[in-house]
Coordinates of C-alpha atoms in Angstrom, one line a residue:
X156 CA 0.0 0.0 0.0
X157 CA 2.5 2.3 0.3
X158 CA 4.3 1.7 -3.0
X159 CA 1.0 2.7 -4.2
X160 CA 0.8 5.4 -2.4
X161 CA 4.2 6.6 -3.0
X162 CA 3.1 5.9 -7.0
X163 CA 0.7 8.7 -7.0
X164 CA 3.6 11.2 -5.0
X165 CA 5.7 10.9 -7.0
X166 CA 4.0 11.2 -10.1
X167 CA 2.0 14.0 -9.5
X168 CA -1.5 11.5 -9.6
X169 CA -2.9 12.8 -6.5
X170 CA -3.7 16.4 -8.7
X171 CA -6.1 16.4 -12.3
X172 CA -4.2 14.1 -15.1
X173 CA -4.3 15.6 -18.4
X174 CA -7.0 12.9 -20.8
X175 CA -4.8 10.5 -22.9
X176 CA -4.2 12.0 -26.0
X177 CA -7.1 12.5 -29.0
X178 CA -6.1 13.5 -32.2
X179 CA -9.2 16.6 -31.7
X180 CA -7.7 18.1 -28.3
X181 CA -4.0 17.7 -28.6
X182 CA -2.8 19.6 -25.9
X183 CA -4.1 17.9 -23.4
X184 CA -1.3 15.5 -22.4
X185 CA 1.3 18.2 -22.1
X186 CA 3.8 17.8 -19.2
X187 CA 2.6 19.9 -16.2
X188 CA 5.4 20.7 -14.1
X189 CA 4.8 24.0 -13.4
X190 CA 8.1 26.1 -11.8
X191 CA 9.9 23.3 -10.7
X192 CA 12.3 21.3 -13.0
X193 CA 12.0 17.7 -13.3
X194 CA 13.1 16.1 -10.1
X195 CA 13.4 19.1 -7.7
X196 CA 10.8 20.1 -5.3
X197 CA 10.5 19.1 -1.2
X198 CA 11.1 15.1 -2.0
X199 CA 13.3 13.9 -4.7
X200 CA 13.0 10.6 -6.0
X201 CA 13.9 8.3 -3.9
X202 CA 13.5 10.3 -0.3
X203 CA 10.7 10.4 1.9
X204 CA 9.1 7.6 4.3
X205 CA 9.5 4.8 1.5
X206 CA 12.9 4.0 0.8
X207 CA 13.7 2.4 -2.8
X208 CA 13.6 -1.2 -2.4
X209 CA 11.6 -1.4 0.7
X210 CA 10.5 -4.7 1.0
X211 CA 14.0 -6.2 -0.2
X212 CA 16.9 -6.0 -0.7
X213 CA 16.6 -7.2 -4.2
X214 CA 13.8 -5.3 -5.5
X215 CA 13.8 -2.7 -8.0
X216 CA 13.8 0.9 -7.1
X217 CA 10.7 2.9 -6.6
X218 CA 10.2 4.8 -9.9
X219 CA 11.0 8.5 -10.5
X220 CA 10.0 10.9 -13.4
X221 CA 13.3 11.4 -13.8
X222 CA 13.9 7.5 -14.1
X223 CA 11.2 6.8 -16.6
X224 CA 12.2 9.5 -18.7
X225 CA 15.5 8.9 -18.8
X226 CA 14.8 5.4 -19.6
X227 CA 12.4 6.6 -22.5
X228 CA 15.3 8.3 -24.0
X229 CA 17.7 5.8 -23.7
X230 CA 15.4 3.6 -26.2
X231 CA 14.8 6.4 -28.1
X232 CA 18.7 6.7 -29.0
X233 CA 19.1 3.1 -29.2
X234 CA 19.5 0.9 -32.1
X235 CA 19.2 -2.2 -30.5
X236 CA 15.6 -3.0 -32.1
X237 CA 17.5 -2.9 -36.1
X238 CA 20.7 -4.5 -34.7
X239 CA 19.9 -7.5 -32.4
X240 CA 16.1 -7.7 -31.7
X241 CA 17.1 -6.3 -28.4
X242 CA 16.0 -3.7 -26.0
X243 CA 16.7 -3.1 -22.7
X244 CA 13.6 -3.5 -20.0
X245 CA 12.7 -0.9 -16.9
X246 CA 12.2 -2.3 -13.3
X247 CA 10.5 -0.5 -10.3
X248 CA 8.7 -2.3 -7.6
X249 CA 5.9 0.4 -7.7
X250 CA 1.9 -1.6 -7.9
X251 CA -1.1 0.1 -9.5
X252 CA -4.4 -0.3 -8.1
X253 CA -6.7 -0.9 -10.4
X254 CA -8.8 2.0 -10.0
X255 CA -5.8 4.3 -11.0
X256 CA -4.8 2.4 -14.1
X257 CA -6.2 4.9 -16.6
X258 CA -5.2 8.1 -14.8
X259 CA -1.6 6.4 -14.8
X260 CA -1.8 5.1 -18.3
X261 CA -2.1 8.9 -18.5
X262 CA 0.4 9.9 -16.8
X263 CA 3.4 7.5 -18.3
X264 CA 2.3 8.6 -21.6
X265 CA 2.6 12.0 -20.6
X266 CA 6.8 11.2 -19.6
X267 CA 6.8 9.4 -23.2
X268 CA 5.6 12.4 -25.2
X269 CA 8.4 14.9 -22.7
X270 CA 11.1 12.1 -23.8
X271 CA 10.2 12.4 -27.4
X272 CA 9.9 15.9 -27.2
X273 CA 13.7 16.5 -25.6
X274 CA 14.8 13.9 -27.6
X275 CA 17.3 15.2 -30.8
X276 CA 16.3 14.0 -34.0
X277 CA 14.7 14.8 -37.6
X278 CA 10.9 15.2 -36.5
X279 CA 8.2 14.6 -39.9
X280 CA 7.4 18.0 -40.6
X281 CA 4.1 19.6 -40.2
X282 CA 2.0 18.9 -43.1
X283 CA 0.3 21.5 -44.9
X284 CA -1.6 21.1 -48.6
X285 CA -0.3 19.8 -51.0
X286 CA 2.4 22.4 -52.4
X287 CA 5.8 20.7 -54.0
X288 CA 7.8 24.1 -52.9
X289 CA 7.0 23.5 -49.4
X290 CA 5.7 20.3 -48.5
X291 CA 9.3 18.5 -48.9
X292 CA 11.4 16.9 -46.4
X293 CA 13.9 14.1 -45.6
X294 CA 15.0 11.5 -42.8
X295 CA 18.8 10.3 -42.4
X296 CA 19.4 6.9 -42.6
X297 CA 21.6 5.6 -39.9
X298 CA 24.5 4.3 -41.3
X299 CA 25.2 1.2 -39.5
X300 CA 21.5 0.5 -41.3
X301 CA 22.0 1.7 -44.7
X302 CA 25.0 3.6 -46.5
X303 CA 25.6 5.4 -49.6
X304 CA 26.5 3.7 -52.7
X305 CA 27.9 5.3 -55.7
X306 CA 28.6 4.6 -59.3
X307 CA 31.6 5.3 -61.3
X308 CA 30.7 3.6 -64.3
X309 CA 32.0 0.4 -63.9
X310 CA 31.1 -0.7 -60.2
X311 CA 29.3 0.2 -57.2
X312 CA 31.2 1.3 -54.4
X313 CA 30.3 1.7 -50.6
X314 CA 30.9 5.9 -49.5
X315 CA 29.9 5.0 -46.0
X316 CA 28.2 8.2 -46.5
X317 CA 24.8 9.1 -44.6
X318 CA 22.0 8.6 -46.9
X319 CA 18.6 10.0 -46.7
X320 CA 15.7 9.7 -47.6
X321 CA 13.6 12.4 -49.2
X322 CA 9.9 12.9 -49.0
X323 CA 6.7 14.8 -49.2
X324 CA 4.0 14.9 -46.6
X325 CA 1.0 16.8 -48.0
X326 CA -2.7 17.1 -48.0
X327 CA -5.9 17.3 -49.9
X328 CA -9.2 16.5 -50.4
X329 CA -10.9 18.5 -47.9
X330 CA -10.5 20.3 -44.4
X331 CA -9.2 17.7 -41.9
X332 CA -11.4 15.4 -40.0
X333 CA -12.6 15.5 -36.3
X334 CA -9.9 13.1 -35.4
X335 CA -7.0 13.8 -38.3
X336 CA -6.6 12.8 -41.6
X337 CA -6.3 9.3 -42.4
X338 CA -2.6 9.0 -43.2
X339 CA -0.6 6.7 -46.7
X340 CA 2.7 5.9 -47.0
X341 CA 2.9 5.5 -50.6
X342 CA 6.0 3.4 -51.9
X343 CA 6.8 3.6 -55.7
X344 CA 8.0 1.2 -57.9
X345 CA 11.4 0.1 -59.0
X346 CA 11.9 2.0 -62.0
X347 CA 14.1 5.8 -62.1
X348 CA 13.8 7.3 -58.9
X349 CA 13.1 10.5 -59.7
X350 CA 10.5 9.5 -62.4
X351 CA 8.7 6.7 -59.7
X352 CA 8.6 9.2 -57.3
X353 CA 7.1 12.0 -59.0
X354 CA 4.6 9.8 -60.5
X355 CA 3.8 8.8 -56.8
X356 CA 3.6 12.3 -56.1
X357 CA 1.1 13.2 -59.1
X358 CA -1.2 10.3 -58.1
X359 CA -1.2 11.0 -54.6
X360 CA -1.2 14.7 -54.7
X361 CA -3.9 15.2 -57.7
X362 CA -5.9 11.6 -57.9
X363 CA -6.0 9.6 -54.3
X364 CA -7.0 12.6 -52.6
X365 CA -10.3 12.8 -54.5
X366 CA -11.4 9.9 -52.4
X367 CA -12.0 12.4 -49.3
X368 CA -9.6 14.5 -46.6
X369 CA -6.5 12.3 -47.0
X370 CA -2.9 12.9 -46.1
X371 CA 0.1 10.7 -48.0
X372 CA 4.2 10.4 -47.0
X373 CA 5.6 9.6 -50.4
X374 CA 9.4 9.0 -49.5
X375 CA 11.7 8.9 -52.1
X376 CA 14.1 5.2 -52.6
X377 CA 17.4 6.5 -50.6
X378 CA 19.9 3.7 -52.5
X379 CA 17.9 3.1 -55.9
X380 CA 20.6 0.4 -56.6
X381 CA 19.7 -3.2 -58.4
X382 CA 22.8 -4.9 -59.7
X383 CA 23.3 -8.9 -59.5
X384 CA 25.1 -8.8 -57.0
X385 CA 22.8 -7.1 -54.2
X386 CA 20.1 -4.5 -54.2
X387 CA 18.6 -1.6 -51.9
X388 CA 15.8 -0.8 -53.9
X389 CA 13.3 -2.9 -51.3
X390 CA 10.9 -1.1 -48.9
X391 CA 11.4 -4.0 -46.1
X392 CA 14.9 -3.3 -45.2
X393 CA 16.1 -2.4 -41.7
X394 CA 17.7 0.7 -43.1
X395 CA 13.4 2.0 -44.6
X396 CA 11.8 0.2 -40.8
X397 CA 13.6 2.5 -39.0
X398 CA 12.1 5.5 -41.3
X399 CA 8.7 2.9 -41.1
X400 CA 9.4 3.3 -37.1
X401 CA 9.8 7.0 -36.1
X402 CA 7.2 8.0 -38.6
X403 CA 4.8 5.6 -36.7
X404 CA 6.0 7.2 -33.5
X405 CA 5.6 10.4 -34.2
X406 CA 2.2 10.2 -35.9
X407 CA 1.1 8.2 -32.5
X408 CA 2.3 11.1 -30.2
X409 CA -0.7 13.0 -31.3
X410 CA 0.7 16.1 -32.6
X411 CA 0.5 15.8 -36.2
X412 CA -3.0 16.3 -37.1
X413 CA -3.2 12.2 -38.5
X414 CA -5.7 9.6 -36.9
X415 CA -3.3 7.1 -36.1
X416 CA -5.8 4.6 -36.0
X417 CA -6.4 5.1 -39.8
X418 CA -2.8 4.4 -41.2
X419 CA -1.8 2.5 -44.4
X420 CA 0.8 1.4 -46.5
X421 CA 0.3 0.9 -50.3
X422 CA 1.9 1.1 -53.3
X423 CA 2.9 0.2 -56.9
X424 CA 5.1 -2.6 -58.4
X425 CA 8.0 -3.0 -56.1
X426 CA 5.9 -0.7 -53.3
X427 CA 3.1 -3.4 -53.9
X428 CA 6.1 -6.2 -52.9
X429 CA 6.9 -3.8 -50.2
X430 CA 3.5 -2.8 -48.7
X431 CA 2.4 -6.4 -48.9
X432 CA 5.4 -7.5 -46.6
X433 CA 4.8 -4.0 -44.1
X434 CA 1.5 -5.7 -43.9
X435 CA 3.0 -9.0 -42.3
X436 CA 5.3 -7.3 -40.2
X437 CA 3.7 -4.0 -38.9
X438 CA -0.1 -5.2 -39.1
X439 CA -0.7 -4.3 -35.4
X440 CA -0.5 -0.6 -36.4
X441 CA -2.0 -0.7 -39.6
X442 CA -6.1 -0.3 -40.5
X443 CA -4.9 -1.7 -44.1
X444 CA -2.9 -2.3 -47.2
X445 CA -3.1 -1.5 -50.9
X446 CA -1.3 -3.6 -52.9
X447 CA -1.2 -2.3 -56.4
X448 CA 0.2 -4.6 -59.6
X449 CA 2.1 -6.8 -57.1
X450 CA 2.1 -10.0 -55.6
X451 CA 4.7 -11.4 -53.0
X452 CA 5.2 -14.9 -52.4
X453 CA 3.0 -15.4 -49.0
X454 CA 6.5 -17.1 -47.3
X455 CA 7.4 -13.6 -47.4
X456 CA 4.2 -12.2 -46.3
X457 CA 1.6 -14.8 -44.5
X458 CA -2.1 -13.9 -45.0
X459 CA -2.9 -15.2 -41.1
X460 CA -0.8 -12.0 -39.6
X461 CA -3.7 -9.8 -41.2
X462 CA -6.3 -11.0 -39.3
X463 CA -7.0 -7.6 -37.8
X464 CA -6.7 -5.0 -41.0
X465 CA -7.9 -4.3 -44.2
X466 CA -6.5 -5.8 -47.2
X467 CA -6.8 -5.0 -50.5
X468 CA -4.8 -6.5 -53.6
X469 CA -5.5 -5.7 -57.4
X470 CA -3.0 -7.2 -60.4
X471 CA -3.9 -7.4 -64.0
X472 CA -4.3 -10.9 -65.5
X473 CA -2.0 -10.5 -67.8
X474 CA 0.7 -9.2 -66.0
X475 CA 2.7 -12.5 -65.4
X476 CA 6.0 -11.4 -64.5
X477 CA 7.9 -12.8 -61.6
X478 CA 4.4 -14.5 -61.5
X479 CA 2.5 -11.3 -60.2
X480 CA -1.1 -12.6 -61.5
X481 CA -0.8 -16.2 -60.1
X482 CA 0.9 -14.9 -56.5
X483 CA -2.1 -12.3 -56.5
X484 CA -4.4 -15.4 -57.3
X485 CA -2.4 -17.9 -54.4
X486 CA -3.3 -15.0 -52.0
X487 CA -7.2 -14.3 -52.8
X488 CA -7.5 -18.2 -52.1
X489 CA -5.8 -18.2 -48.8
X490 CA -7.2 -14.8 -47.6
X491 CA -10.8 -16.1 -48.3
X492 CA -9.7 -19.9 -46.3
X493 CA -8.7 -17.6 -43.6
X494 CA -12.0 -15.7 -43.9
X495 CA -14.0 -18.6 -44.1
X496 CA -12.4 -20.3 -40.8
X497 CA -12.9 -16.8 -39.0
X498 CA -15.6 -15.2 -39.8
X499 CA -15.2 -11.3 -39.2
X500 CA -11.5 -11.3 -39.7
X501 CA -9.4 -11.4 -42.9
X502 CA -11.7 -8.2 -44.2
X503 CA -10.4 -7.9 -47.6
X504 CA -10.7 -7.2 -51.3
X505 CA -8.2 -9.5 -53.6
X506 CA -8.9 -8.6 -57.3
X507 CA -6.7 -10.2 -60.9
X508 CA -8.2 -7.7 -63.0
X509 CA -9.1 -9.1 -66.4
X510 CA -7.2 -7.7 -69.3
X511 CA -5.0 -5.3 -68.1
X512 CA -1.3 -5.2 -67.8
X513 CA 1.3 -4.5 -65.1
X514 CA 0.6 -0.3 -66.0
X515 CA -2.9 -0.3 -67.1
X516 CA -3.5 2.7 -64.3
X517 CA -7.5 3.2 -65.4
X518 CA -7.9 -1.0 -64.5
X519 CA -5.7 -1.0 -61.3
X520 CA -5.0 2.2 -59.7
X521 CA -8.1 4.0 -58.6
X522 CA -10.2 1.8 -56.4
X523 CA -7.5 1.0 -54.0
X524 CA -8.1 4.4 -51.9
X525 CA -11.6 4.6 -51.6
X526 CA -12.2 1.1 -50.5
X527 CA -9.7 1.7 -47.7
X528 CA -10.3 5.7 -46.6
X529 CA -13.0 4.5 -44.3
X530 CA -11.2 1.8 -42.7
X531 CA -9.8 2.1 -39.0
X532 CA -7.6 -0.1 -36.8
X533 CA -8.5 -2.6 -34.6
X534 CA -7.3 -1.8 -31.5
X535 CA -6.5 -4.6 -28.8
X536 CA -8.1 -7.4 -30.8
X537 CA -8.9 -10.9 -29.0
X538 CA -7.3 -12.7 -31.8
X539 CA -4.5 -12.4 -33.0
X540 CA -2.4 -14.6 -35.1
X541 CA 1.7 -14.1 -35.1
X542 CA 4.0 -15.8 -37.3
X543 CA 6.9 -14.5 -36.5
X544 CA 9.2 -13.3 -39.6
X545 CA 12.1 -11.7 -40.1
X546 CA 12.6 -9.2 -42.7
X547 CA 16.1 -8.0 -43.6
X548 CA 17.4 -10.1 -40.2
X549 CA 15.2 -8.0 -38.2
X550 CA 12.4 -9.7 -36.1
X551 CA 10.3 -7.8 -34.2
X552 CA 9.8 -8.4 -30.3
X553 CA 6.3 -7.6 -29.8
X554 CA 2.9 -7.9 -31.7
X555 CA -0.4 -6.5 -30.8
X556 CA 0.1 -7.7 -27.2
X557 CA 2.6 -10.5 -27.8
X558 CA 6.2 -9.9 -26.4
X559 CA 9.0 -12.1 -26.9
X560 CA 11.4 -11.8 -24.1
X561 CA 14.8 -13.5 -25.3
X562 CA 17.1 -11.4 -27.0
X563 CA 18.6 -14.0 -29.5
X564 CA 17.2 -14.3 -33.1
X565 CA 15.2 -17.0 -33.4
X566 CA 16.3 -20.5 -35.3
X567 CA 13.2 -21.3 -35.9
X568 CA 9.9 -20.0 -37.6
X569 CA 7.1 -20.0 -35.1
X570 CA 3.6 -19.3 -35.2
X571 CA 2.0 -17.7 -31.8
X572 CA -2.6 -18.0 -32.4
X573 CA -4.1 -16.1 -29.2
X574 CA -7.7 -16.5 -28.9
X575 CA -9.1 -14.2 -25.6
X576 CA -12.4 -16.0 -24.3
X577 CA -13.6 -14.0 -21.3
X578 CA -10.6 -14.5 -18.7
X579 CA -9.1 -17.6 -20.6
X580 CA -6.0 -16.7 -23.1
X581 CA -5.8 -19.4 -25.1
X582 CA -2.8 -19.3 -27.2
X583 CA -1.0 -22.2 -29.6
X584 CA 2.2 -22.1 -30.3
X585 CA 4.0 -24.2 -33.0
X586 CA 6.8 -24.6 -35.9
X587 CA 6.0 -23.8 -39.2
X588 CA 8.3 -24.5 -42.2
X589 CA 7.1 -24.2 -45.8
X590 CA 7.0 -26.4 -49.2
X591 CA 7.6 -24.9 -52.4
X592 CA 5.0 -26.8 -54.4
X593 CA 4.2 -25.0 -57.6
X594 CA 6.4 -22.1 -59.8
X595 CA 5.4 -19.6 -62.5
X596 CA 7.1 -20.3 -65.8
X597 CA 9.7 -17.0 -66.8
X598 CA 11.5 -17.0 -63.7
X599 CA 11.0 -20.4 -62.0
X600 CA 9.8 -18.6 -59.0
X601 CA 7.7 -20.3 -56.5
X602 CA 4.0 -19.1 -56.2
X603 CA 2.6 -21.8 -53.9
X604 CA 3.8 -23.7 -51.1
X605 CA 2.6 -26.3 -48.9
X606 CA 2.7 -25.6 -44.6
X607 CA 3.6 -27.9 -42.4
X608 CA 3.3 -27.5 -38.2
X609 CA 5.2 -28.9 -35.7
X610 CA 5.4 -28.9 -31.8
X611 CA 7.5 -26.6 -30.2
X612 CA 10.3 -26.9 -27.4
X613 CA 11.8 -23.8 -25.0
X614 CA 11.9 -20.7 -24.9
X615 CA 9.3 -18.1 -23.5
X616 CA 6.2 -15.9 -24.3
X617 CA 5.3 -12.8 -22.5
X618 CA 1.8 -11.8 -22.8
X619 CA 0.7 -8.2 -21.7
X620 CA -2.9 -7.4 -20.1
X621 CA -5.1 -4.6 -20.1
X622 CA -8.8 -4.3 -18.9
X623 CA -9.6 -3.8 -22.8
X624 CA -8.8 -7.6 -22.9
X625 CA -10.0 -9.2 -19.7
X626 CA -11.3 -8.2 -16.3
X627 CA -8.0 -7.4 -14.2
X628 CA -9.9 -8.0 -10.5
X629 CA -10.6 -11.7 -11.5
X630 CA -8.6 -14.8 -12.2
X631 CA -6.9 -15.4 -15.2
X632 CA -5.8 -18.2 -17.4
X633 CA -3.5 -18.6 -19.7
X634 CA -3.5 -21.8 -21.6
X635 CA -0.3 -22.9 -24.0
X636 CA -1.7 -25.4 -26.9
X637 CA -4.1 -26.6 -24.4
X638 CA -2.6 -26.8 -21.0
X639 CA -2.8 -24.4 -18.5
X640 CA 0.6 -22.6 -18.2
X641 CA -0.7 -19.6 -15.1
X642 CA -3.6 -18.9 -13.1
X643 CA -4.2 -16.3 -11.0
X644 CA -5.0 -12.3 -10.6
X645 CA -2.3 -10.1 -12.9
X646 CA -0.3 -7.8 -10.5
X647 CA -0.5 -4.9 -12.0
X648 CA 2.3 -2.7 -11.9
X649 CA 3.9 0.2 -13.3
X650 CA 6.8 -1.3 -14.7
X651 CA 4.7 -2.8 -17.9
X652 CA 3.0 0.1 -18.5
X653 CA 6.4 1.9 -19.1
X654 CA 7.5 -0.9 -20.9
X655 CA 5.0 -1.4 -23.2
X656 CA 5.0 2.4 -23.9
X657 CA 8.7 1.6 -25.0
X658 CA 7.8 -1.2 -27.1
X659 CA 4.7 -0.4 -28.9
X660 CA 5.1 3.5 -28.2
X661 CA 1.2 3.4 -28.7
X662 CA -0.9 5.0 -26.3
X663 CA -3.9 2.0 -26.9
X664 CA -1.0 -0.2 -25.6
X665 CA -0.2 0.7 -21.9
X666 CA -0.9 -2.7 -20.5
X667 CA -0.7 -2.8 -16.3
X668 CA -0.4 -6.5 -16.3
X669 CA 2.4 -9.2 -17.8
X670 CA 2.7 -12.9 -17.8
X671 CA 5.6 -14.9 -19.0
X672 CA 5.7 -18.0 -19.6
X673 CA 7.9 -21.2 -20.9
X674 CA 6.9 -22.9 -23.9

């Protein structure tokens, strides 16, 4: 009781908490520290009756602004998440009471938004209409992610040079919505740079925003390099998620007039490849994906993982290179399996348009946008379906509210299915390795591929709770392919609310609760 107590002290909870952020009242999550800077005042962390690990001598700390922040900027500056799958965790032996959850959901997201605000970097600029003068920015690529190549005429060769990437962020359509613009990161195709991205530009600028009040990030390739022996012309690379990353960051802070629950990736050609991958990997902040004249092979991009968002694919019948039609085709039929077995998920709209080509833009590239506009994100869905990929060596650590806690990549492929039946988590876990069964003709590439599961041995799963998913004042249980694996009532404590602001930096993620357990 008197962590708790200490809790509210020492993060100001005992006076009004500014309302978790909404895209129509902005301000109101601003940090209120009125004259005094943060940690000064009569107590400073760590003083008073309590004294940091009370209860122990092996328990964590009791928090402090000062320590959460801190922490919130060490992540910010870190790399680990493109480098190793890592990051580092926060410990403090402060509980929540479950009465206070929202008002300190509030308040952590409050340190998050001061950490990203003191925090030095290249923020997305503030969008305006459409204007090609003014609307222009760019983002540096980190170089340990992606560096400059150059050509001489003969070979590529590595500058390790900082490259960046270019882009416009503009408006149109209308006068922004009660909660934002619905925001598209559009990703052109693999053709000249400059010439893909002004096309994007024109289409997204002039055309897409005739669907309704709509904003678009149309970044520019930073390496537009193909050669035999490697490329960076792919949207899926470490160096592009950790542009994907910050923009989804910042957009979710609330300050740039978007609706973060109404966020897409689409695209054209190689941005189709790319958007359909994003789609696997980043569906847990996505409301959809638009395809356009694509077609991935679904190893690289498995239908399950959007359960929870839109979906919409359109490739002409006769565009059969690299076997666009037919992998368009493989992924209508599994997306409507997957709809059939679970009904009100897998909302999609898979289309091989008769007669027209890889660039027949009146067949292909108009009804992407207004069949997506109006969709929104699913926000703390009670299924969820994981298979856990990596994309450019990257694997990501958390989904919706799956958390993987081991640092070390993973040797396996596994698939994590979480179904959320009152105050049962029921949750399979298994191996999944893939059969190339069928190819398309030119370039021998496979388009279908058989599945096949296995059991799975070791390691963990970490599985964060809020009262969106179950009742937090009753028993829970969490069964692993059909055993129980923990009962009980979650201990809710501050620690995973700060670290599942670190993870997901999503303010519809600050989950109270966590159970880990072995698999």
């Amino acid at each position: 009781m008197k962590r708790i107590f200490r809790l509210f002290v020492i993060l100001g909870l005992a006076s009004a908490v500014p309302a978790l952020y909404s895209c129509s009242d902005k301000n109101k999550i601003a940090v209120d520290d009125g004259d005094e800077k943060p940690g000064e005042g009569d107590e400073k962390p760590g003083e008073g009756t309590d004294n940091p690990g009370e209860g122990g001598e092996n328990e964590p700390p009791v928090a402090s602004e000062d320590a959460i922040r801190q922490f919130f900027l060490n992540e910010l500056g870190s790399l680990k998440r493109y480098t190793d799958s890592g990051m580092d965790t926060y410990s403090a032996s402060d509980l929540v009471d479950v009465n206070d959850i929202e008002s300190t959901q509030k308040r952590v997201w409050s340190l998050w938004k001061a950490a990203n605000e003191s925090f030095s970097e290249e923020k997305l600029q503030q969008i305006i209409a459409f204007d090609s003068e003014n609307d222009f920015g760019y983002f540096k690529l980190p170089v340990e992610l992606e560096t400059k190549w150059e050509y001489d005429g003969t070979y590529w060769w590595n500058t390790n040079e900082v490259v960046k990437m270019n882009y416009h962020w503009g408006y149109g359509g209308g006068s922004k919505p009660e909660n934002g613009f619905p925001a598209f990161v559009y990703l052109h195709g693999s053709g000249g740079v400059s010439s893909e991205w002004n096309t994007g530009y024109s289409l997204c600028s002039q055309d897409y925003v005739k669907a309704g009040p709509s904003a678009y990030f149309v970044p520019r390739i930073p390496n537009g390099i193909t050669t035999d022996e490697f490329s960076f012309y792919r949207w899926w690379q470490k160096g592009k998620q950790y542009v994907w990353d910050k923009i989804i960051r910042q957009i979710f802070l609330g300050d740039s007039d978007i609706d973060p629950n109404r966020f897409f990736f689409f695209g054209i050609s190689e941005g189709a490849y790319g958007s359909q991958r994003l789609a696997s990997f980043y569906a847990d902040y996505l409301a959809g994906v638009g395809p356009i004249a694509g077609g991935e092979p679904l190893v690289n991009a498995p239908s399950e993982n959007s359960a929870n968002i839109a979906f919409c694919l359109r490739t002409g019948s006769l565009d059969d290179s690299y076997g666009r039609n037919a992998l368009t085709a493989a992924a209508k039929a599994d997306f409507e399996r997957l709809q059939a077995a679970h009904p009100g998920y897998y909302d999609h709209k898979i289309d091989v348009v008769e007669g027209a080509y890889h660039a027949t833009a009146n067949l292909l590239y108009y009804d992407t946008i207004p069949w997506l506009i109006n969709k929104t994100r699913k926000t703390n869905p009670k299924y969820v379906y994981w298979e856990r990929l990596e994309q450019d060596g990257i694997y990501r650590r958390g989904f919706y509210n799956l958390y993987i806690p081991e640092t070390e990549k993973p040797t396996e492929r596994r698939c994590y299915e979480m179904t959320i039946t009152g105050n049962t988590v029921d949750i399979n876990v298994s191996k999944v390795s893939y059969t190339a069964t069928a190819w398309e003709d030119k370039h021998k590439m496979p388009i279908a591929y058989d599945k096949t599961y296995s059991n799975v041995s070791g390691g963990k799963l970490g599985i964060f709770l809020g009262s969106e998913l179950v009742d937090l004042t009753k028993e829970v249980t969490v069964n692993i392919n059909g055993k129980q694996a923990w009962k009980g009532i979650p201990e809710l404590k501050l620690e995973n609310l700060v670290n599942s602001c670190a993870l997901y930096y999503d303010p519809y993620r600050l989950y109270p609760a966590y159970v880990e357990v072995d698999l």
